Amino acid sequence: VEEKEQELAAWKFTPDSQSGKRLMARCRQLHQENEDLGKMIASGKLSKLESELALQKNLAETFKQNELEMEDFIAELDEDAEGLQSTIVVLQQQLKEAKDEISKLNSELGKDTERRSSLEADKDTQKTEEAGVEATSGKRKSTEDMEDEEEAGEPKRRKESESDE
């Protein structure tokens, strides 16, 4: 029983006892260490979060700057596109006018070709008529004319055909 009483006394906590004082001092020390570690962990997390926040702010600012630059670039592209569209409209109009002019000239050329063909046909008819008149009057060519034709390289057949008459 005595042994059990000593054991029970050892387990009893009294702040005035030696072991109680040591236990209380140790608890205060551990509690202080826990608070310090908690502050360190919190400040480490806090500084980490602060650095991540700063990084995110920098990224957001960079994105805003890039967005402004892109908007300016897009505005310039829109202006260029409008200019090119107006140029295309002008060129299409000029092309239409040129095609109309070509059609007009081709039409006039066709009329001129018809006129020329008509004039050439008239000339051919006139030459044929003149050749017919010449043929009837040419039977009585002089001897001098025949000699001139021979010198010019006219075939002798003509001479022979005239002598046959």
GROMACS .gro file of C-alpha atoms in nm:
model
  165
    1VAL     CA    1   0.000   0.000   0.000
    2GLU     CA    2   0.284   0.233   0.075
    3GLU     CA    3   0.423   0.183  -0.263
    4LYS     CA    4   0.095   0.268  -0.419
    5GLU     CA    5   0.067   0.582  -0.212
    6GLN     CA    6   0.413   0.698  -0.327
    7GLU     CA    7   0.317   0.629  -0.680
    8LEU     CA    8  -0.003   0.825  -0.637
    9ALA     CA    9   0.190   1.113  -0.484
   10ALA     CA   10   0.425   1.114  -0.780
   11TRP     CA   11   0.133   1.141  -1.009
   12LYS     CA   12  -0.031   1.421  -0.823
   13PHE     CA   13   0.047   1.762  -0.955
   14THR     CA   14   0.102   2.051  -0.724
   15PRO     CA   15   0.243   2.381  -0.840
   16ASP     CA   16   0.442   2.412  -0.523
   17SER     CA   17   0.626   2.088  -0.559
   18GLN     CA   18   0.964   2.063  -0.729
   19SER     CA   19   0.841   1.845  -1.008
   20GLY     CA   20   0.532   2.064  -1.049
   21LYS     CA   21   0.747   2.374  -1.087
   22ARG     CA   22   0.966   2.202  -1.341
   23LEU     CA   23   0.662   2.082  -1.536
   24MET     CA   24   0.509   2.430  -1.535
   25ALA     CA   25   0.836   2.586  -1.657
   26ARG     CA   26   0.862   2.326  -1.929
   27CYS     CA   27   0.502   2.387  -2.039
   28ARG     CA   28   0.564   2.764  -2.059
   29GLN     CA   29   0.879   2.702  -2.261
   30LEU     CA   30   0.699   2.468  -2.504
   31HIS     CA   31   0.410   2.709  -2.532
   32GLN     CA   32   0.649   2.994  -2.621
   33GLU     CA   33   0.825   2.775  -2.877
   34ASN     CA   34   0.489   2.686  -3.033
   35GLU     CA   35   0.397   3.053  -3.058
   36ASP     CA   36   0.733   3.137  -3.216
   37LEU     CA   37   0.704   2.850  -3.461
   38GLY     CA   38   0.349   2.954  -3.546
   39LYS     CA   39   0.467   3.310  -3.612
   40MET     CA   40   0.751   3.184  -3.827
   41ILE     CA   41   0.520   2.959  -4.024
   42ALA     CA   42   0.262   3.234  -4.058
   43SER     CA   43   0.519   3.491  -4.160
   44GLY     CA   44   0.670   3.243  -4.405
   45LYS     CA   45   0.328   3.179  -4.553
   46LEU     CA   46   0.251   3.547  -4.544
   47SER     CA   47   0.573   3.643  -4.717
   48LYS     CA   48   0.517   3.369  -4.969
   49LEU     CA   49   0.165   3.495  -5.030
   50GLU     CA   50   0.292   3.852  -5.049
   51SER     CA   51   0.552   3.756  -5.309
   52GLU     CA   52   0.290   3.564  -5.510
   53LEU     CA   53   0.058   3.863  -5.487
   54ALA     CA   54   0.333   4.094  -5.614
   55LEU     CA   55   0.405   3.854  -5.899
   56GLN     CA   56   0.035   3.839  -5.991
   57LYS     CA   57   0.017   4.220  -5.984
   58ASN     CA   58   0.316   4.240  -6.217
   59LEU     CA   59   0.158   3.986  -6.453
   60ALA     CA   60  -0.172   4.174  -6.447
   61GLU     CA   61   0.009   4.500  -6.527
   62THR     CA   62   0.200   4.333  -6.810
   63PHE     CA   63  -0.124   4.192  -6.950
   64LYS     CA   64  -0.288   4.534  -6.933
   65GLN     CA   65   0.007   4.690  -7.114
   66ASN     CA   66   0.001   4.416  -7.381
   67GLU     CA   67  -0.374   4.463  -7.420
   68LEU     CA   68  -0.330   4.838  -7.477
   69GLU     CA   69  -0.057   4.772  -7.734
   70MET     CA   70  -0.275   4.514  -7.910
   71GLU     CA   71  -0.570   4.755  -7.916
   72ASP     CA   72  -0.348   5.020  -8.077
   73PHE     CA   73  -0.218   4.766  -8.327
   74ILE     CA   74  -0.571   4.649  -8.410
   75ALA     CA   75  -0.683   5.010  -8.457
   76GLU     CA   76  -0.394   5.064  -8.701
   77LEU     CA   77  -0.486   4.744  -8.886
   78ASP     CA   78  -0.848   4.859  -8.908
   79GLU     CA   79  -0.737   5.191  -9.056
   80ASP     CA   80  -0.511   5.012  -9.305
   81ALA     CA   81  -0.792   4.774  -9.398
   82GLU     CA   82  -1.032   5.064  -9.457
   83GLY     CA   83  -0.772   5.234  -9.676
   84LEU     CA   84  -0.714   4.916  -9.873
   85GLN     CA   85  -1.088   4.863  -9.916
   86SER     CA   86  -1.131   5.213 -10.056
   87THR     CA   87  -0.834   5.152 -10.288
   88ILE     CA   88  -0.995   4.826 -10.403
   89VAL     CA   89  -1.322   5.007 -10.476
   90VAL     CA   90  -1.138   5.271 -10.681
   91LEU     CA   91  -0.942   5.004 -10.870
   92GLN     CA   92  -1.257   4.804 -10.939
   93GLN     CA   93  -1.420   5.117 -11.082
   94GLN     CA   94  -1.114   5.185 -11.298
   95LEU     CA   95  -1.115   4.823 -11.415
   96LYS     CA   96  -1.484   4.848 -11.508
   97GLU     CA   97  -1.419   5.170 -11.698
   98ALA     CA   98  -1.123   5.011 -11.879
   99LYS     CA   99  -1.333   4.707 -11.973
  100ASP     CA  100  -1.609   4.935 -12.099
  101GLU     CA  101  -1.353   5.130 -12.304
  102ILE     CA  102  -1.211   4.805 -12.445
  103SER     CA  103  -1.560   4.688 -12.540
  104LYS     CA  104  -1.630   5.022 -12.704
  105LEU     CA  105  -1.302   5.012 -12.897
  106ASN     CA  106  -1.360   4.651 -13.002
  107SER     CA  107  -1.705   4.748 -13.121
  108GLU     CA  108  -1.562   5.039 -13.320
  109LEU     CA  109  -1.289   4.814 -13.454
  110GLY     CA  110  -1.551   4.564 -13.568
  111LYS     CA  111  -1.737   4.841 -13.753
  112ASP     CA  112  -1.411   4.963 -13.908
  113THR     CA  113  -1.327   4.607 -14.014
  114GLU     CA  114  -1.668   4.576 -14.178
  115ARG     CA  115  -1.612   4.908 -14.356
  116ARG     CA  116  -1.267   4.800 -14.470
  117SER     CA  117  -1.400   4.467 -14.592
  118SER     CA  118  -1.673   4.653 -14.778
  119LEU     CA  119  -1.421   4.899 -14.925
  120GLU     CA  120  -1.186   4.617 -15.023
  121ALA     CA  121  -1.472   4.433 -15.190
  122ASP     CA  122  -1.557   4.753 -15.379
  123LYS     CA  123  -1.194   4.793 -15.483
  124ASP     CA  124  -1.179   4.429 -15.597
  125THR     CA  125  -1.492   4.482 -15.800
  126GLN     CA  126  -1.349   4.799 -15.948
  127LYS     CA  127  -1.020   4.623 -16.033
  128THR     CA  128  -1.211   4.340 -16.195
  129GLU     CA  129  -1.406   4.586 -16.401
  130GLU     CA  130  -1.090   4.773 -16.497
  131ALA     CA  131  -0.920   4.446 -16.587
  132GLY     CA  132  -1.214   4.361 -16.811
  133VAL     CA  133  -1.192   4.697 -16.986
  134GLU     CA  134  -0.817   4.661 -17.019
  135ALA     CA  135  -0.850   4.312 -17.157
  136THR     CA  136  -1.067   4.430 -17.439
  137SER     CA  137  -0.850   4.727 -17.517
  138GLY     CA  138  -0.528   4.538 -17.447
  139LYS     CA  139  -0.563   4.317 -17.755
  140ARG     CA  140  -0.436   4.598 -17.964
  141LYS     CA  141  -0.121   4.673 -17.782
  142SER     CA  142   0.158   4.822 -17.972
  143THR     CA  143   0.477   4.641 -18.048
  144GLU     CA  144   0.661   4.871 -17.813
  145ASP     CA  145   0.438   4.769 -17.520
  146MET     CA  146   0.504   4.406 -17.592
  147GLU     CA  147   0.876   4.460 -17.598
  148ASP     CA  148   0.859   4.646 -17.267
  149GLU     CA  149   0.667   4.355 -17.113
  150GLU     CA  150   0.925   4.107 -17.238
  151GLU     CA  151   1.202   4.306 -17.082
  152ALA     CA  152   1.006   4.320 -16.762
  153GLY     CA  153   0.990   3.941 -16.764
  154GLU     CA  154   0.643   3.885 -16.905
  155PRO     CA  155   0.609   3.538 -17.048
  156LYS     CA  156   0.631   3.491 -17.423
  157ARG     CA  157   0.294   3.323 -17.419
  158ARG     CA  158   0.120   3.653 -17.422
  159LYS     CA  159   0.314   3.747 -17.734
  160GLU     CA  160   0.220   3.421 -17.896
  161SER     CA  161  -0.144   3.456 -17.800
  162GLU     CA  162  -0.154   3.797 -17.964
  163SER     CA  163   0.005   3.669 -18.284
  164ASP     CA  164  -0.251   3.391 -18.301
  165GLU     CA  165  -0.524   3.649 -18.332
   0.00000   0.00000   0.00000
